[in-house]
Amino acid sequence: MHISGPVASRRRRVAVIAAVMACSTALTTAPTGRGLVDADGTPAPSVAAPQLDWKPCVQGSEFDCATAKVPLDYGNPGGRTIELAVVKRKASGPAPRIGTLFFNPGGPGGPGTVQMPQNYESFPREVRERFDIVSWDPRGIGSSTAVNCFASREEAAEWTAAKAAGFPVGEKERTAYIAAYKDLTRRCEQRDPELLRHVSTADTARDLDRLRQAVGEPQLTYQGISYGTILGATYANMFPDKVRAMVLDSNIDPRAWTNHASDADPRLTTALRMGSDRAAAATVKQFLALCGSATPDRCAFSAGSPKATADKFDQLMQRLRKQPVGEWTYAGTVADVVSSLYVVRPGWANLAGRLQTLWQGRVAERSPLPPAPAVPHPNPYLGEEQGAAVFCGDSPNPRDPGAYRAMEEASAARAGDAGRFWTWSTVGCATWPVATDRYRGPWNKPTAHPVLVVGTVYDPSTPYSNAQAMAKELADARLLTHNGYGHTALINPSSCVQAHESRYLIDGTLPPAGTTCQPDALPFSAPKPSGGVATGGGGTAG
């Protein structure tokens, strides 16, 4: 799920373990079925599939790029069109190609043309061999026709710098914070109000179906992480007969996302309805406990025991409340802690090093961003307004900015520092215009094939309970539990999870009901031994 500021993705290569699994369901091609539908299920005007003129993204790149033109308003397909930036990595073989796997990296606001290439090696080897993997910048995002409410990047940077980092602390900062987001709404409505009304998840699901047709697939094979799970669930219920296989990893509860399809002003923000505050607090607790159980050479912030390390963290937060260390304020540090818990390796070790540096009263260096991929626009503009346009337009949040202070205190009482962060993460929605066409359910339309739902137990953003809710809401879904840490199993590898995902995507075999997978390695643990010692041969451990 989207949080303010960039969260660096990490490339990860994971060996996939071959396994014999039960519950196979054949992935046969279903009849073409019905055409385009509106979010309420009524037929919409027919729209032809876009033409994709694939070319190498840049000279020598292993990725191909194309641009798709789609209607801004599917209710008026002859009107204004917008562009979608699309990227593909061809199946590597040597096994026969099966088809195309579409990937959405979440957010909302994640640019697939950047994040799919960055995370390509994280997909299981068998999947990379058998599928072309295609992603795209959803409408309103990145290198597609994008929401951009500023005249320049410099103007956007000035707007960002004028408000507190992380979340506001104190009445003065709260007033300025709320005013900044009101100003953002005003700017966006002046720049391109028509685009703002047509960046809903339902619109993006229609785009995805057009892209499916454009690559010649009779049914959709899809993997969505974080916000991509809501996109996947929306597609599955708007186009249920088009689902070949669908992996939803780190899920958002559809009822929490839509506020139970109610038009009433919600009592809580989306994040608090989901329980993101509690999930983050539980993950912070695990981070400190595992750190405290490790030696300082494995976790720099360790104080020798879980309790001592938790006390040390609380003392550091109290010190930062009174006196920042350079640019590192209390709220900015809390935001960094939550976002850094997304990727366990190397994110947790790097976070521990920054906290220890701050504990020593020195300014910590931020983690470097991953290398830029070989695509035409590796660093597109990704202002906060892009994610907000989707999130705020789609998911109801309290419309009274004055209500956020009371919600913050209630959340802090149950979730500590993380509760303050997650409460204020959606205050920009208080004044944001609602999207024209929101999909609000039902979520239980029978799909052509079952869906695989993956949930991580200690996820700082999308709680495991949301994966349970997603599996229950969908008409035919199987829950696979990752008894691990971090946000998404894709970038926090478990060979067990990837083996089940590979078998499901390739031939439709679901994991047995109740299957639980372990991560490949625990945070702050020693590397697994390899070579002779690992097998009893008397060699040297790696």
mmCIF file of C-alpha atoms in Angstrom, residues 60-346:
data_model
loop_
_atom_site.group_PDB
_atom_site.id
_atom_site.type_symbol
_atom_site.label_atom_id
_atom_site.label_comp_id
_atom_site.label_asym_id
_atom_site.label_seq_id
_atom_site.Cartn_x
_atom_site.Cartn_y
_atom_site.Cartn_z
ATOM 1 C CA GLY A 60 20.933 -3.244 -25.787
ATOM 2 C CA SER A 61 18.108 -3.584 -23.228
ATOM 3 C CA GLU A 62 16.617 -7.010 -22.517
ATOM 4 C CA PHE A 63 13.257 -5.293 -21.996
ATOM 5 C CA ASP A 64 10.878 -4.185 -24.732
ATOM 6 C CA CYS A 65 8.688 -1.096 -24.459
ATOM 7 C CA ALA A 66 5.474 0.035 -26.132
ATOM 8 C CA THR A 67 2.758 2.648 -25.739
ATOM 9 C CA ALA A 68 -0.937 1.789 -25.612
ATOM 10 C CA LYS A 69 -3.696 4.288 -26.329
ATOM 11 C CA VAL A 70 -6.941 3.798 -24.384
ATOM 12 C CA PRO A 71 -10.047 5.933 -23.808
ATOM 13 C CA LEU A 72 -9.956 8.329 -20.882
ATOM 14 C CA ASP A 73 -13.651 7.595 -20.326
ATOM 15 C CA TYR A 74 -14.790 4.122 -21.318
ATOM 16 C CA GLY A 75 -18.348 5.398 -21.303
ATOM 17 C CA ASN A 76 -17.332 7.689 -24.168
ATOM 18 C CA PRO A 77 -14.769 5.648 -26.149
ATOM 19 C CA GLY A 78 -14.789 8.119 -29.031
ATOM 20 C CA GLY A 79 -13.606 10.970 -26.813
ATOM 21 C CA ARG A 80 -10.215 11.856 -25.354
ATOM 22 C CA THR A 81 -7.554 9.149 -25.302
ATOM 23 C CA ILE A 82 -4.657 8.700 -22.904
ATOM 24 C CA GLU A 83 -1.371 6.795 -23.171
ATOM 25 C CA LEU A 84 -0.133 3.858 -21.091
ATOM 26 C CA ALA A 85 3.590 3.108 -20.928
ATOM 27 C CA VAL A 86 4.105 -0.679 -21.142
ATOM 28 C CA VAL A 87 7.188 -2.877 -20.610
ATOM 29 C CA LYS A 88 7.858 -6.558 -21.377
ATOM 30 C CA ARG A 89 10.532 -9.144 -20.719
ATOM 31 C CA LYS A 90 10.183 -12.114 -23.038
ATOM 32 C CA ALA A 91 10.070 -15.645 -21.673
ATOM 33 C CA SER A 92 13.644 -16.837 -21.315
ATOM 34 C CA GLY A 93 13.052 -20.553 -22.064
ATOM 35 C CA PRO A 94 14.200 -23.207 -22.766
ATOM 36 C CA ALA A 95 10.864 -24.672 -21.622
ATOM 37 C CA PRO A 96 7.928 -23.882 -23.949
ATOM 38 C CA ARG A 97 6.355 -20.458 -23.482
ATOM 39 C CA ILE A 98 2.903 -20.535 -21.866
ATOM 40 C CA GLY A 99 1.771 -16.932 -22.316
ATOM 41 C CA THR A 100 1.905 -13.515 -20.666
ATOM 42 C CA LEU A 101 1.996 -12.747 -16.940
ATOM 43 C CA PHE A 102 0.797 -9.212 -16.145
ATOM 44 C CA PHE A 103 2.303 -7.631 -13.033
ATOM 45 C CA ASN A 104 1.187 -4.629 -10.959
ATOM 46 C CA PRO A 105 3.739 -3.429 -8.346
ATOM 47 C CA GLY A 106 1.218 -1.776 -6.009
ATOM 48 C CA GLY A 107 1.066 1.700 -4.565
ATOM 49 C CA PRO A 108 -1.255 2.968 -5.802
ATOM 50 C CA GLY A 109 1.281 4.935 -7.747
ATOM 51 C CA GLY A 110 3.849 2.258 -8.532
ATOM 52 C CA PRO A 111 5.353 2.651 -12.019
ATOM 53 C CA GLY A 112 5.468 -0.837 -13.496
ATOM 54 C CA THR A 113 7.871 0.224 -16.242
ATOM 55 C CA VAL A 114 10.471 0.871 -13.531
ATOM 56 C CA GLN A 115 9.597 -1.587 -10.773
ATOM 57 C CA MET A 116 9.070 -4.706 -12.879
ATOM 58 C CA PRO A 117 12.554 -4.467 -14.423
ATOM 59 C CA GLN A 118 14.033 -3.703 -10.986
ATOM 60 C CA ASN A 119 12.368 -6.747 -9.454
ATOM 61 C CA TYR A 120 12.454 -9.079 -12.457
ATOM 62 C CA GLU A 121 14.926 -11.467 -10.815
ATOM 63 C CA SER A 122 12.543 -11.840 -7.858
ATOM 64 C CA PHE A 123 10.074 -13.795 -9.978
ATOM 65 C CA PRO A 124 10.575 -17.570 -9.771
ATOM 66 C CA ARG A 125 12.915 -18.956 -12.405
ATOM 67 C CA GLU A 126 10.243 -21.277 -13.828
ATOM 68 C CA VAL A 127 7.880 -18.334 -14.249
ATOM 69 C CA ARG A 128 10.505 -16.253 -16.035
ATOM 70 C CA GLU A 129 11.222 -19.186 -18.364
ATOM 71 C CA ARG A 130 7.588 -19.881 -19.274
ATOM 72 C CA PHE A 131 5.967 -16.423 -19.382
ATOM 73 C CA ASP A 132 6.515 -13.059 -20.990
ATOM 74 C CA ILE A 133 6.251 -10.726 -17.998
ATOM 75 C CA VAL A 134 4.457 -7.465 -18.793
ATOM 76 C CA SER A 135 3.845 -4.441 -16.597
ATOM 77 C CA TRP A 136 2.715 -0.888 -17.156
ATOM 78 C CA ASP A 137 2.386 2.484 -15.510
ATOM 79 C CA PRO A 138 -1.320 2.673 -14.657
ATOM 80 C CA ARG A 139 -3.295 5.672 -15.901
ATOM 81 C CA GLY A 140 -2.351 8.777 -13.946
ATOM 82 C CA ILE A 141 1.069 7.382 -12.998
ATOM 83 C CA GLY A 142 4.683 7.815 -14.069
ATOM 84 C CA SER A 143 5.368 7.666 -17.790
ATOM 85 C CA SER A 144 1.723 7.116 -18.728
ATOM 86 C CA THR A 145 -0.636 10.097 -19.035
ATOM 87 C CA ALA A 146 0.051 11.252 -15.503
ATOM 88 C CA VAL A 147 -1.523 13.382 -12.827
ATOM 89 C CA ASN A 148 0.898 16.276 -12.304
ATOM 90 C CA CYS A 149 -0.219 19.259 -10.282
ATOM 91 C CA PHE A 150 2.944 21.345 -10.462
ATOM 92 C CA ALA A 151 4.610 23.361 -13.194
ATOM 93 C CA SER A 152 8.018 21.813 -12.467
ATOM 94 C CA ARG A 153 9.786 19.325 -10.224
ATOM 95 C CA GLU A 154 11.264 22.252 -8.341
ATOM 96 C CA GLU A 155 7.795 23.566 -7.547
ATOM 97 C CA ALA A 156 6.761 20.088 -6.369
ATOM 98 C CA ALA A 157 9.863 19.883 -4.170
ATOM 99 C CA GLU A 158 9.039 23.257 -2.618
ATOM 100 C CA TRP A 159 5.526 22.021 -1.779
ATOM 101 C CA THR A 160 6.935 18.879 -0.160
ATOM 102 C CA ALA A 161 9.521 20.806 1.856
ATOM 103 C CA ALA A 162 6.884 23.169 3.241
ATOM 104 C CA LYS A 163 5.211 20.437 5.316
ATOM 105 C CA ALA A 164 6.539 18.194 8.059
ATOM 106 C CA ALA A 165 8.279 14.963 7.099
ATOM 107 C CA GLY A 166 6.412 11.811 8.095
ATOM 108 C CA PHE A 167 3.459 13.378 9.912
ATOM 109 C CA PRO A 168 2.742 16.580 11.820
ATOM 110 C CA VAL A 169 3.635 16.987 15.496
ATOM 111 C CA GLY A 170 2.002 19.838 17.400
ATOM 112 C CA GLU A 171 -0.751 22.270 16.477
ATOM 113 C CA LYS A 172 1.403 24.470 14.260
ATOM 114 C CA GLU A 173 2.585 21.578 12.107
ATOM 115 C CA ARG A 174 -0.921 20.084 11.928
ATOM 116 C CA THR A 175 -2.361 23.372 10.646
ATOM 117 C CA ALA A 176 0.362 23.664 8.007
ATOM 118 C CA TYR A 177 0.005 19.992 7.032
ATOM 119 C CA ILE A 178 -3.734 20.235 6.437
ATOM 120 C CA ALA A 179 -3.299 23.510 4.538
ATOM 121 C CA ALA A 180 -0.650 21.931 2.294
ATOM 122 C CA TYR A 181 -2.974 19.130 1.213
ATOM 123 C CA LYS A 182 -5.851 21.540 0.629
ATOM 124 C CA ASP A 183 -3.472 23.482 -1.609
ATOM 125 C CA LEU A 184 -2.530 20.273 -3.437
ATOM 126 C CA THR A 185 -6.193 19.501 -4.151
ATOM 127 C CA ARG A 186 -6.716 23.034 -5.465
ATOM 128 C CA ARG A 187 -3.690 22.770 -7.764
ATOM 129 C CA CYS A 188 -4.785 19.382 -9.117
ATOM 130 C CA GLU A 189 -8.346 20.452 -9.831
ATOM 131 C CA GLN A 190 -7.014 23.430 -11.794
ATOM 132 C CA ARG A 191 -4.514 21.435 -13.884
ATOM 133 C CA ASP A 192 -6.562 18.524 -15.272
ATOM 134 C CA PRO A 193 -9.856 17.863 -13.474
ATOM 135 C CA GLU A 194 -11.058 15.540 -16.246
ATOM 136 C CA LEU A 195 -8.129 13.165 -15.704
ATOM 137 C CA LEU A 196 -8.707 13.158 -11.924
ATOM 138 C CA ARG A 197 -12.229 11.843 -12.473
ATOM 139 C CA HIS A 198 -10.998 8.863 -14.509
ATOM 140 C CA VAL A 199 -8.093 7.247 -12.644
ATOM 141 C CA SER A 200 -10.155 4.796 -10.603
ATOM 142 C CA THR A 201 -9.218 1.157 -10.052
ATOM 143 C CA ALA A 202 -12.208 0.194 -12.202
ATOM 144 C CA ASP A 203 -10.792 2.268 -15.079
ATOM 145 C CA THR A 204 -7.401 0.580 -14.626
ATOM 146 C CA ALA A 205 -9.062 -2.859 -14.615
ATOM 147 C CA ARG A 206 -10.564 -1.993 -17.999
ATOM 148 C CA ASP A 207 -7.130 -0.908 -19.222
ATOM 149 C CA LEU A 208 -5.729 -4.236 -18.043
ATOM 150 C CA ASP A 209 -8.369 -6.114 -20.004
ATOM 151 C CA ARG A 210 -7.509 -4.107 -23.120
ATOM 152 C CA LEU A 211 -3.811 -4.942 -22.616
ATOM 153 C CA ARG A 212 -4.715 -8.621 -22.219
ATOM 154 C CA GLN A 213 -6.424 -8.498 -25.597
ATOM 155 C CA ALA A 214 -3.541 -6.550 -27.125
ATOM 156 C CA VAL A 215 -1.049 -9.364 -26.379
ATOM 157 C CA GLY A 216 -3.494 -11.978 -27.685
ATOM 158 C CA GLU A 217 -4.354 -13.737 -24.422
ATOM 159 C CA PRO A 218 -7.866 -15.251 -24.191
ATOM 160 C CA GLN A 219 -7.644 -15.078 -20.389
ATOM 161 C CA LEU A 220 -5.574 -13.129 -17.865
ATOM 162 C CA THR A 221 -2.591 -14.456 -15.933
ATOM 163 C CA TYR A 222 -1.788 -11.849 -13.281
ATOM 164 C CA GLN A 223 0.316 -11.142 -10.212
ATOM 165 C CA GLY A 224 -0.472 -8.096 -8.089
ATOM 166 C CA ILE A 225 1.196 -7.025 -4.877
ATOM 167 C CA SER A 226 -0.160 -4.641 -2.238
ATOM 168 C CA TYR A 227 -2.582 -2.234 -3.999
ATOM 169 C CA GLY A 228 -2.249 -4.582 -6.961
ATOM 170 C CA THR A 229 -4.387 -7.045 -4.978
ATOM 171 C CA ILE A 230 -7.349 -4.645 -5.032
ATOM 172 C CA LEU A 231 -6.805 -4.125 -8.739
ATOM 173 C CA GLY A 232 -6.740 -7.901 -9.195
ATOM 174 C CA ALA A 233 -9.877 -8.441 -7.117
ATOM 175 C CA THR A 234 -11.647 -5.673 -9.046
ATOM 176 C CA TYR A 235 -10.688 -7.247 -12.373
ATOM 177 C CA ALA A 236 -11.758 -10.698 -11.154
ATOM 178 C CA ASN A 237 -15.229 -9.385 -10.356
ATOM 179 C CA MET A 238 -15.641 -7.166 -13.424
ATOM 180 C CA PHE A 239 -14.308 -9.840 -15.809
ATOM 181 C CA PRO A 240 -14.732 -13.123 -13.882
ATOM 182 C CA ASP A 241 -14.705 -15.360 -16.971
ATOM 183 C CA LYS A 242 -11.343 -13.938 -18.062
ATOM 184 C CA VAL A 243 -9.340 -15.172 -15.036
ATOM 185 C CA ARG A 244 -6.815 -17.883 -15.963
ATOM 186 C CA ALA A 245 -4.572 -17.508 -12.885
ATOM 187 C CA MET A 246 -4.178 -14.701 -10.362
ATOM 188 C CA VAL A 247 -1.664 -14.341 -7.505
ATOM 189 C CA LEU A 248 -2.604 -11.655 -4.961
ATOM 190 C CA ASP A 249 0.324 -10.999 -2.605
ATOM 191 C CA SER A 250 0.040 -8.778 0.543
ATOM 192 C CA ASN A 251 -3.648 -8.082 0.355
ATOM 193 C CA ILE A 252 -5.980 -5.211 1.127
ATOM 194 C CA ASP A 253 -9.343 -6.195 2.609
ATOM 195 C CA PRO A 254 -11.900 -5.190 -0.080
ATOM 196 C CA ARG A 255 -14.506 -4.213 2.515
ATOM 197 C CA ALA A 256 -12.009 -2.011 4.334
ATOM 198 C CA TRP A 257 -10.988 -0.431 1.017
ATOM 199 C CA THR A 258 -14.597 0.470 0.144
ATOM 200 C CA ASN A 259 -15.759 1.229 3.707
ATOM 201 C CA HIS A 260 -18.229 -1.654 3.251
ATOM 202 C CA ALA A 261 -19.582 0.097 0.132
ATOM 203 C CA SER A 262 -21.134 2.783 2.335
ATOM 204 C CA ASP A 263 -21.744 6.346 1.158
ATOM 205 C CA ALA A 264 -21.617 7.624 4.734
ATOM 206 C CA ASP A 265 -18.601 9.631 5.873
ATOM 207 C CA PRO A 266 -16.282 6.965 7.325
ATOM 208 C CA ARG A 267 -15.351 7.006 10.994
ATOM 209 C CA LEU A 268 -11.793 5.803 10.296
ATOM 210 C CA THR A 269 -9.215 6.182 7.545
ATOM 211 C CA THR A 270 -8.564 3.350 5.102
ATOM 212 C CA ALA A 271 -5.315 2.402 6.859
ATOM 213 C CA LEU A 272 -6.974 2.243 10.276
ATOM 214 C CA ARG A 273 -9.893 0.198 8.903
ATOM 215 C CA MET A 274 -7.344 -2.206 7.455
ATOM 216 C CA GLY A 275 -5.390 -2.338 10.710
ATOM 217 C CA SER A 276 -2.130 -1.119 9.140
ATOM 218 C CA ASP A 277 -1.252 0.658 12.390
ATOM 219 C CA ARG A 278 -1.478 -2.541 14.441
ATOM 220 C CA ALA A 279 0.362 -4.526 11.764
ATOM 221 C CA ALA A 280 3.219 -2.019 11.703
ATOM 222 C CA ALA A 281 3.408 -1.999 15.506
ATOM 223 C CA ALA A 282 3.595 -5.799 15.588
ATOM 224 C CA THR A 283 6.338 -5.790 12.964
ATOM 225 C CA VAL A 284 8.320 -3.111 14.823
ATOM 226 C CA LYS A 285 8.060 -5.292 17.928
ATOM 227 C CA GLN A 286 9.407 -8.274 15.980
ATOM 228 C CA PHE A 287 12.209 -6.150 14.527
ATOM 229 C CA LEU A 288 13.313 -5.043 18.004
ATOM 230 C CA ALA A 289 12.956 -8.526 19.517
ATOM 231 C CA LEU A 290 14.993 -10.204 16.771
ATOM 232 C CA CYS A 291 17.534 -7.377 16.856
ATOM 233 C CA GLY A 292 17.857 -7.674 20.645
ATOM 234 C CA SER A 293 18.370 -11.415 20.332
ATOM 235 C CA ALA A 294 21.225 -10.883 17.888
ATOM 236 C CA THR A 295 24.754 -9.703 18.499
ATOM 237 C CA PRO A 296 25.683 -6.116 17.520
ATOM 238 C CA ASP A 297 27.676 -7.373 14.536
ATOM 239 C CA ARG A 298 24.407 -8.745 13.089
ATOM 240 C CA CYS A 299 22.094 -5.967 14.369
ATOM 241 C CA ALA A 300 23.863 -2.705 15.110
ATOM 242 C CA PHE A 301 21.016 -1.414 17.322
ATOM 243 C CA SER A 302 21.007 -4.447 19.630
ATOM 244 C CA ALA A 303 21.149 -3.659 23.354
ATOM 245 C CA GLY A 304 21.723 -7.286 24.332
ATOM 246 C CA SER A 305 18.142 -8.452 24.839
ATOM 247 C CA PRO A 306 14.704 -7.880 23.293
ATOM 248 C CA LYS A 307 13.479 -5.792 26.254
ATOM 249 C CA ALA A 308 16.612 -3.674 26.456
ATOM 250 C CA THR A 309 16.459 -3.032 22.711
ATOM 251 C CA ALA A 310 12.777 -2.056 22.856
ATOM 252 C CA ASP A 311 13.556 0.320 25.747
ATOM 253 C CA LYS A 312 16.447 1.782 23.768
ATOM 254 C CA PHE A 313 14.127 2.417 20.805
ATOM 255 C CA ASP A 314 11.564 4.177 23.029
ATOM 256 C CA GLN A 315 14.301 6.344 24.524
ATOM 257 C CA LEU A 316 15.556 7.271 21.057
ATOM 258 C CA MET A 317 12.059 8.315 19.962
ATOM 259 C CA GLN A 318 11.675 10.458 23.110
ATOM 260 C CA ARG A 319 15.031 12.109 22.466
ATOM 261 C CA LEU A 320 14.129 12.866 18.852
ATOM 262 C CA ARG A 321 10.833 14.404 19.982
ATOM 263 C CA LYS A 322 12.817 16.906 22.018
ATOM 264 C CA GLN A 323 15.749 17.409 19.668
ATOM 265 C CA PRO A 324 16.134 16.225 16.050
ATOM 266 C CA VAL A 325 19.494 14.965 14.827
ATOM 267 C CA GLY A 326 20.086 17.053 11.745
ATOM 268 C CA GLU A 327 17.161 16.433 9.375
ATOM 269 C CA TRP A 328 16.084 13.381 11.377
ATOM 270 C CA THR A 329 12.993 14.475 13.279
ATOM 271 C CA TYR A 330 10.883 12.156 15.437
ATOM 272 C CA ALA A 331 8.107 11.901 12.816
ATOM 273 C CA GLY A 332 10.525 11.557 9.910
ATOM 274 C CA THR A 333 12.339 8.758 11.735
ATOM 275 C CA VAL A 334 9.086 6.900 12.470
ATOM 276 C CA ALA A 335 8.191 7.100 8.768
ATOM 277 C CA ASP A 336 11.635 5.753 7.869
ATOM 278 C CA VAL A 337 11.222 2.881 10.347
ATOM 279 C CA VAL A 338 7.864 1.812 8.898
ATOM 280 C CA SER A 339 8.992 2.020 5.254
ATOM 281 C CA SER A 340 12.308 0.284 5.999
ATOM 282 C CA LEU A 341 10.493 -2.734 7.404
ATOM 283 C CA TYR A 342 9.075 -3.487 3.939
ATOM 284 C CA VAL A 343 12.220 -5.271 2.659
ATOM 285 C CA VAL A 344 13.913 -7.513 5.214
ATOM 286 C CA ARG A 345 17.243 -7.982 3.456
ATOM 287 C CA PRO A 346 19.073 -5.649 3.512
#
